[in-house]
Short mmCIF file of C-alpha atoms in Angstrom, two decimals:
data_model
loop_
_atom_site.label_atom_id
_atom_site.label_comp_id
_atom_site.label_asym_id
_atom_site.label_seq_id
_atom_site.Cartn_x
_atom_site.Cartn_y
_atom_site.Cartn_z
CA UNK A 1 146.34 100.56 87.68
CA UNK A 2 144.79 101.01 91.18
CA UNK A 3 141.84 98.93 91.97
CA UNK A 4 138.27 100.65 92.22
CA UNK A 5 136.63 100.97 95.61
CA UNK A 6 134.19 99.30 96.57
CA UNK A 7 130.67 100.64 96.99
CA UNK A 8 130.00 102.61 100.29
CA UNK A 9 128.60 100.88 103.16
CA UNK A 10 124.91 101.89 104.86
CA UNK A 11 126.89 102.78 108.08
CA UNK A 12 128.67 105.28 105.81
CA UNK A 13 125.79 106.69 104.42
CA UNK A 14 123.82 107.07 107.69
CA UNK A 15 127.27 108.63 108.12
CA UNK A 16 127.55 111.16 105.30
CA UNK A 17 123.51 111.85 105.97
CA UNK A 18 124.13 113.06 109.49
CA UNK A 19 127.14 115.15 108.65
CA UNK A 20 125.06 116.77 106.27
CA UNK A 21 122.19 117.61 108.92
CA UNK A 22 125.41 119.01 110.84
CA UNK A 23 126.36 121.24 107.97
CA UNK A 24 122.98 122.31 107.27
CA UNK A 25 121.73 122.93 111.64
CA UNK A 26 124.61 124.84 112.49
CA UNK A 27 124.65 126.79 109.33
CA UNK A 28 120.42 127.64 110.24
CA UNK A 29 122.17 128.27 113.94
CA UNK A 30 124.66 131.25 112.65
CA UNK A 31 122.56 132.58 110.48
CA UNK A 32 118.94 132.24 111.05
CA UNK A 33 117.43 135.11 113.23
CA UNK A 34 115.19 135.15 116.28
CA UNK A 35 113.56 138.83 117.09
CA UNK A 36 116.36 140.30 114.47
CA UNK A 37 119.56 138.46 115.93
CA UNK A 38 121.32 135.56 114.37
CA UNK A 39 120.53 132.19 116.91
CA UNK A 40 124.02 131.89 117.41
CA UNK A 41 124.16 134.98 118.80
CA UNK A 42 123.92 134.65 122.13
CA UNK A 43 126.03 131.90 122.56
CA UNK A 44 129.05 133.54 121.01
CA UNK A 45 128.34 136.80 123.22
CA UNK A 46 128.33 134.52 126.38
CA UNK A 47 131.06 133.02 125.18
CA UNK A 48 133.44 135.86 124.40
CA UNK A 49 132.38 137.53 127.54
CA UNK A 50 133.35 134.62 129.45
CA UNK A 51 136.47 134.82 128.13
CA UNK A 52 136.91 137.84 128.55
CA UNK A 53 135.34 138.66 131.65
CA UNK A 54 134.05 142.10 129.48
CA UNK A 55 130.29 143.28 129.71
CA UNK A 56 128.65 143.39 126.09
CA UNK A 57 127.30 146.73 127.68
CA UNK A 58 130.83 149.13 128.14
CA UNK A 59 132.00 147.36 124.41
CA UNK A 60 128.76 148.24 121.92
CA UNK A 61 130.98 147.87 118.84
CA UNK A 62 131.62 144.21 119.73
CA UNK A 63 128.27 143.63 118.53
CA UNK A 64 129.23 144.30 114.88
CA UNK A 65 131.97 142.29 115.35
CA UNK A 66 129.32 139.30 116.19
CA UNK A 67 126.89 139.87 113.64
CA UNK A 68 129.78 139.58 111.35
CA UNK A 69 131.14 136.65 112.49
CA UNK A 70 127.84 134.99 112.76
CA UNK A 71 127.13 135.89 109.13
CA UNK A 72 130.19 134.59 107.78
CA UNK A 73 129.99 131.42 110.15
CA UNK A 74 126.61 130.89 108.08
CA UNK A 75 127.80 131.48 104.61
CA UNK A 76 130.61 129.71 105.41
CA UNK A 77 128.85 126.43 106.17
CA UNK A 78 126.53 126.94 103.59
CA UNK A 79 129.25 126.37 100.51
CA UNK A 80 131.57 124.11 102.88
CA UNK A 81 132.98 121.09 101.80
CA UNK A 82 132.37 118.06 104.49
CA UNK A 83 134.01 114.94 105.14
CA UNK A 84 133.34 112.27 107.32
CA UNK A 85 137.11 111.00 109.29
CA UNK A 86 136.57 107.24 110.11
CA UNK A 87 136.57 104.81 113.30
CA UNK A 88 140.19 105.17 113.89
CA UNK A 89 141.15 109.11 112.91
CA UNK A 90 140.04 110.34 116.24
CA UNK A 91 142.48 108.27 118.54
CA UNK A 92 145.87 108.97 115.61
CA UNK A 93 144.52 112.70 115.78
CA UNK A 94 144.76 112.46 119.64
CA UNK A 95 148.34 111.07 119.31
CA UNK A 96 149.35 112.74 116.36
CA UNK A 97 152.28 114.57 116.82
CA UNK A 98 151.02 118.12 116.48
CA UNK A 99 149.09 117.24 119.59
CA UNK A 100 152.13 115.84 121.65
CA UNK A 101 155.12 118.07 120.92
CA UNK A 102 155.96 121.68 122.12
CA UNK A 103 155.74 123.55 119.45
CA UNK A 104 153.29 123.08 115.67
CA UNK A 105 154.71 124.73 112.08
CA UNK A 106 151.77 124.74 110.14
CA UNK A 107 153.17 126.39 107.04
CA UNK A 108 151.34 128.48 104.51
CA UNK A 109 147.32 127.40 105.15
CA UNK A 110 146.39 128.03 102.05
CA UNK A 111 148.65 125.26 100.27
CA UNK A 112 147.57 122.54 103.24
CA UNK A 113 144.19 123.19 103.41
CA UNK A 114 142.09 121.12 101.79
CA UNK A 115 139.23 123.67 101.53
CA UNK A 116 139.15 127.25 102.01
CA UNK A 117 136.10 125.97 103.50
CA UNK A 118 135.38 122.43 105.65
CA UNK A 119 133.75 120.67 107.73
CA UNK A 120 134.94 117.18 109.99
CA UNK A 121 132.68 115.14 111.29
CA UNK A 122 133.74 112.37 113.87
CA UNK A 123 131.70 109.17 114.02
CA UNK A 124 133.98 108.29 117.09
CA UNK A 125 134.25 111.53 118.93
CA UNK A 126 137.81 112.62 119.72
CA UNK A 127 138.52 112.80 123.53
CA UNK A 128 141.06 114.82 125.10
CA UNK A 129 142.01 114.76 128.78
CA UNK A 130 138.71 116.31 130.59
CA UNK A 131 137.25 118.35 127.75
CA UNK A 132 133.64 117.67 125.90
CA UNK A 133 134.43 114.65 122.95
CA UNK A 134 134.40 116.50 119.98
CA UNK A 135 132.04 115.19 117.69
CA UNK A 136 133.11 117.59 114.24
CA UNK A 137 135.42 120.78 114.10
CA UNK A 138 134.87 123.24 110.98
CA UNK A 139 136.83 125.93 109.43
CA UNK A 140 136.79 129.09 107.58
CA UNK A 141 138.93 131.11 105.58
CA UNK A 142 138.71 134.26 104.38
CA UNK A 143 141.34 136.67 102.56
CA UNK A 144 144.49 135.34 100.97
CA UNK A 145 147.93 135.84 101.51
CA UNK A 146 149.41 138.31 104.51
CA UNK A 147 145.37 139.19 104.54
CA UNK A 148 144.31 135.24 105.44
CA UNK A 149 142.00 135.14 108.34
CA UNK A 150 141.09 131.58 110.16
CA UNK A 151 138.14 130.59 112.34
CA UNK A 152 138.05 127.35 113.33
CA UNK A 153 135.40 125.63 115.47
CA UNK A 154 134.99 122.95 117.83
CA UNK A 155 131.84 121.25 117.78
CA UNK A 156 130.42 118.52 120.72
CA UNK A 157 127.42 117.36 121.99
CA UNK A 158 124.71 119.99 122.58
CA UNK A 159 123.29 118.15 126.01
CA UNK A 160 126.98 118.45 127.53
CA UNK A 161 127.07 121.92 127.17
CA UNK A 162 125.20 122.87 130.10
CA UNK A 163 127.20 120.46 132.79
CA UNK A 164 130.08 122.48 132.78
CA UNK A 165 128.17 126.29 133.02
CA UNK A 166 126.84 128.12 135.92
CA UNK A 167 123.19 127.46 136.25
CA UNK A 168 121.99 131.27 135.71
CA UNK A 169 123.92 131.08 132.43
CA UNK A 170 122.97 127.68 131.31
CA UNK A 171 119.50 128.12 132.36
CA UNK A 172 119.50 131.70 130.06
CA UNK A 173 121.54 130.48 127.42
CA UNK A 174 120.50 129.66 124.02
CA UNK A 175 121.65 126.91 122.42
CA UNK A 176 120.60 125.17 118.98
CA UNK A 177 117.65 122.78 118.91
CA UNK A 178 119.61 119.74 117.33
CA UNK A 179 122.04 117.54 118.39
CA UNK A 180 125.56 119.10 117.86
CA UNK A 181 126.50 122.62 119.43
CA UNK A 182 129.69 124.88 119.29
CA UNK A 183 131.61 124.75 122.23
CA UNK A 184 134.72 127.05 120.92
CA UNK A 185 135.44 129.03 118.59
CA UNK A 186 139.26 130.98 117.85
CA UNK A 187 140.75 132.81 115.23
CA UNK A 188 144.11 133.54 113.52
CA UNK A 189 145.04 136.63 111.62
CA UNK A 190 148.60 138.21 111.23
CA UNK A 191 149.90 135.44 113.31
CA UNK A 192 147.86 136.20 116.16
CA UNK A 193 145.98 133.41 117.98
CA UNK A 194 142.54 134.48 119.64
CA UNK A 195 140.20 132.32 121.88
CA UNK A 196 136.44 132.96 122.04
CA UNK A 197 135.40 130.32 124.84
CA UNK A 198 136.21 129.75 128.55
CA UNK A 199 137.91 126.51 128.38
CA UNK A 200 136.98 125.41 131.62
CA UNK A 201 132.90 126.54 131.52
CA UNK A 202 133.16 125.09 127.98
CA UNK A 203 134.82 122.16 128.32
CA UNK A 204 136.52 123.39 124.35
CA UNK A 205 140.37 122.89 123.59
CA UNK A 206 142.55 125.84 124.36
CA UNK A 207 143.16 127.86 120.90
CA UNK A 208 146.48 126.36 120.90
CA UNK A 209 145.59 122.61 120.98
CA UNK A 210 142.58 123.41 118.43
CA UNK A 211 144.91 124.75 115.57
CA UNK A 212 146.70 121.94 116.59
CA UNK A 213 143.17 119.38 115.75
CA UNK A 214 142.55 120.99 112.62
CA UNK A 215 146.18 120.55 111.13
CA UNK A 216 146.58 117.06 112.17
CA UNK A 217 143.33 116.21 110.97
CA UNK A 218 144.71 118.09 107.47
CA UNK A 219 147.59 116.04 107.95
CA UNK A 220 145.95 113.14 108.47
CA UNK A 221 143.09 113.26 105.73
CA UNK A 222 143.79 111.30 102.50
CA UNK A 223 143.71 111.21 99.64
CA UNK A 224 145.21 115.16 98.45
CA UNK A 225 142.75 116.09 96.43
CA UNK A 226 143.31 116.35 92.36
CA UNK A 227 141.91 120.09 90.97
CA UNK A 228 139.06 118.93 89.55
CA UNK A 229 137.85 115.92 91.26
CA UNK A 230 139.64 112.65 92.32
CA UNK A 231 141.72 111.21 89.85
CA UNK A 232 142.25 107.20 89.38
CA UNK A 233 144.92 107.19 92.40
CA UNK A 234 142.85 108.97 94.60
CA UNK A 235 139.88 106.90 93.85
CA UNK A 236 139.72 103.86 96.22
CA UNK A 237 141.33 106.16 99.34
CA UNK A 238 137.96 107.74 99.43
CA UNK A 239 134.22 107.66 98.82
CA UNK A 240 131.70 110.30 97.31
CA UNK A 241 128.21 109.86 98.45
CA UNK A 242 125.72 112.24 97.29
CA UNK A 243 122.89 113.00 100.04
CA UNK A 244 119.52 115.20 100.31
CA UNK A 245 120.65 118.67 101.00
CA UNK A 246 118.94 119.39 104.19
CA UNK A 247 117.18 122.78 105.40
CA UNK A 248 115.68 123.57 108.45
CA UNK A 249 112.42 121.56 107.94
CA UNK A 250 114.34 118.87 106.66
CA UNK A 251 114.51 117.75 103.25
CA UNK A 252 111.42 118.06 100.61
CA UNK A 253 110.60 118.48 97.27
CA UNK A 254 110.25 122.28 95.57
CA UNK A 255 107.08 122.68 93.78
CA UNK A 256 106.80 125.21 91.29
CA UNK A 257 102.64 124.83 91.66
CA UNK A 258 100.69 123.64 94.37
CA UNK A 259 98.02 122.15 91.85
CA UNK A 260 100.57 120.14 89.29
CA UNK A 261 102.28 117.99 91.34
CA UNK A 262 104.24 116.86 88.59
CA UNK A 263 106.18 119.89 88.53
CA UNK A 264 107.80 119.32 91.48
CA UNK A 265 111.64 119.30 91.58
CA UNK A 266 113.85 116.55 93.26
CA UNK A 267 115.71 118.05 96.63
CA UNK A 268 119.34 119.19 96.22
CA UNK A 269 121.82 117.04 96.27
CA UNK A 270 125.52 118.37 98.47
CA UNK A 271 128.44 115.45 98.02
CA UNK A 272 129.92 113.92 101.10
CA UNK A 273 133.73 112.59 100.98
CA UNK A 274 134.27 109.57 103.22
CA UNK A 275 137.62 108.98 104.24
CA UNK A 276 139.00 105.41 104.09
CA UNK A 277 140.90 104.14 107.00
CA UNK A 278 144.58 104.69 106.16
CA UNK A 279 146.16 100.81 105.29
CA UNK A 280 148.85 100.61 107.94
CA UNK A 281 145.76 100.91 110.45
CA UNK A 282 145.92 97.16 112.38
CA UNK A 283 143.38 95.53 112.96
CA UNK A 284 141.57 95.09 116.25
CA UNK A 285 141.69 91.28 117.23
CA UNK A 286 141.48 90.68 120.98
CA UNK A 287 143.73 87.85 121.01
CA UNK A 288 147.08 88.12 121.04
CA UNK A 289 148.97 87.45 117.66
CA UNK A 290 152.43 85.97 117.77
CA UNK A 291 155.54 88.77 118.25
CA UNK A 292 155.83 90.29 115.27
CA UNK A 293 159.36 89.37 113.34
CA UNK A 294 161.99 91.79 113.68
CA UNK A 295 164.46 90.44 110.85
CA UNK A 296 161.12 91.23 108.76
CA UNK A 297 161.39 95.39 106.84
CA UNK A 298 160.20 97.93 108.60
CA UNK A 299 158.61 101.76 108.30
CA UNK A 300 162.24 103.74 108.34
CA UNK A 301 163.97 101.42 106.43
CA UNK A 302 161.28 101.52 103.90
CA UNK A 303 160.68 105.16 103.73
CA UNK A 304 161.70 106.91 100.00
CA UNK A 305 162.92 110.44 99.59
CA UNK A 306 160.62 112.97 98.57
CA UNK A 307 160.37 116.46 96.86
CA UNK A 308 159.38 120.17 98.26
CA UNK A 309 158.62 122.69 96.25
CA UNK A 310 160.16 126.41 97.16
CA UNK A 311 157.31 127.80 99.26
CA UNK A 312 157.01 129.70 102.25
CA UNK A 313 156.05 129.07 105.66
CA UNK A 314 155.16 130.71 109.01
CA UNK A 315 158.05 129.98 111.65
CA UNK A 316 158.84 131.00 115.40
CA UNK A 317 161.55 133.78 115.67
CA UNK A 318 162.32 132.33 118.72
CA UNK A 319 162.55 128.45 118.32
CA UNK A 320 164.83 127.56 121.27
CA UNK A 321 163.13 130.15 124.00
CA UNK A 322 159.42 129.74 122.27
CA UNK A 323 158.20 127.26 125.20
CA UNK A 324 159.46 130.09 128.31
CA UNK A 325 158.11 132.92 126.22
CA UNK A 326 154.81 131.50 126.11
CA UNK A 327 154.90 130.01 130.02
CA UNK A 328 155.32 133.33 130.96
CA UNK A 329 152.58 134.66 129.56
CA UNK A 330 154.31 136.39 126.54
CA UNK A 331 153.74 135.86 122.29
CA UNK A 332 156.20 135.20 119.65
CA UNK A 333 154.85 136.43 116.28
CA UNK A 334 155.10 133.95 113.88
CA UNK A 335 158.08 135.66 110.96
CA UNK A 336 157.58 134.45 107.75
CA UNK A 337 160.47 132.69 106.28
CA UNK A 338 160.83 131.63 102.47
CA UNK A 339 161.94 128.00 101.99
CA UNK A 340 163.80 125.93 99.00
CA UNK A 341 163.19 123.59 97.51
CA UNK A 342 164.68 120.85 98.40
CA UNK A 343 164.23 116.80 99.12
CA UNK A 344 163.56 115.04 102.31
CA UNK A 345 163.79 111.82 103.65
CA UNK A 346 166.68 109.08 104.49
CA UNK A 347 170.13 110.17 102.25
CA UNK A 348 170.86 107.29 99.62
CA UNK A 349 166.94 106.19 98.79
CA UNK A 350 164.40 107.18 95.66
CA UNK A 351 163.05 109.47 95.66
CA UNK A 352 159.13 108.88 95.95
CA UNK A 353 157.28 110.52 93.00
CA UNK A 354 153.76 109.99 94.66
CA UNK A 355 155.69 112.26 97.94
CA UNK A 356 154.86 108.66 100.08
CA UNK A 357 156.43 109.44 103.96
CA UNK A 358 155.62 105.77 104.74
CA UNK A 359 155.83 103.13 101.82
CA UNK A 360 153.65 99.78 103.73
CA UNK A 361 153.37 96.43 101.77
CA UNK A 362 149.74 95.37 101.07
CA UNK A 363 148.18 93.76 104.18
CA UNK A 364 147.11 89.93 103.56
#
């Protein structure tokens, strides 16, 4: 029988409130209008123009695209699932194979995505090279099958954005009046990856790195949700905290009548998911401990086999020449490949029904 998870700590609850604030503030930023246009319209236009070098006066059709994107982002934030990442996840994401290898095989996004619309808040920001530290990452999915479209936002501290922008653009840009702001947007549709932000000016990762960040979070996220809530097996790996739903003016009771205060209804609640640290995360210790026993069990020795069901994946048609093609400015459009049902892992081992890659003994 799995052990029940302890109640969420005060720090975790504080982070849950912060994540909900970010979700509500970004929903208002993309959806709340100023003089008839969404607040985020100015930022999206500045990102796109600095990335493409085109003048919006010569591309009036782009205005419709901006409005549609702002509306879709706002709608997605209103219904997004929200996660609070543990402190060590930022470092694990930055060292994830998706970030350190030349190619990334994403597979079927609909199968691996924990939610069609989601927001991950990182209390310990993700730091990559000389980019702005990322306090969050959000994704929005539309359509299904071959018509599936994915949009990803990287989120950083608002006050950092003007530090790299030209003075004229920094003075004129309407940034959100909130601690966090998107600094990069990418889209993935029909295998084509597009970016809407100048990497150098906005301090955002490249489109390929942003996609790798998202897939790394999906891969490291624990646990895998059950179809209708958390099951007993995963209940000890994640906390669910209900916090008041924030609006543009904060949280407040909504009264049916100003005269009758007893008729006020409580503020709506939102469920925030707090991910626990994985058990194999080493404990922080300033003193060097004894050298590990080389004769003891290792992850590789304790790894069991796991089953992979039949599905389809997006694969590069030129895996051996992929890096050279990309460096030359070309494009490798992924092709849909059917993967047969099979078993992965070292041969001769037992099959783990939980589909666990690493078996780690409980820490004392």
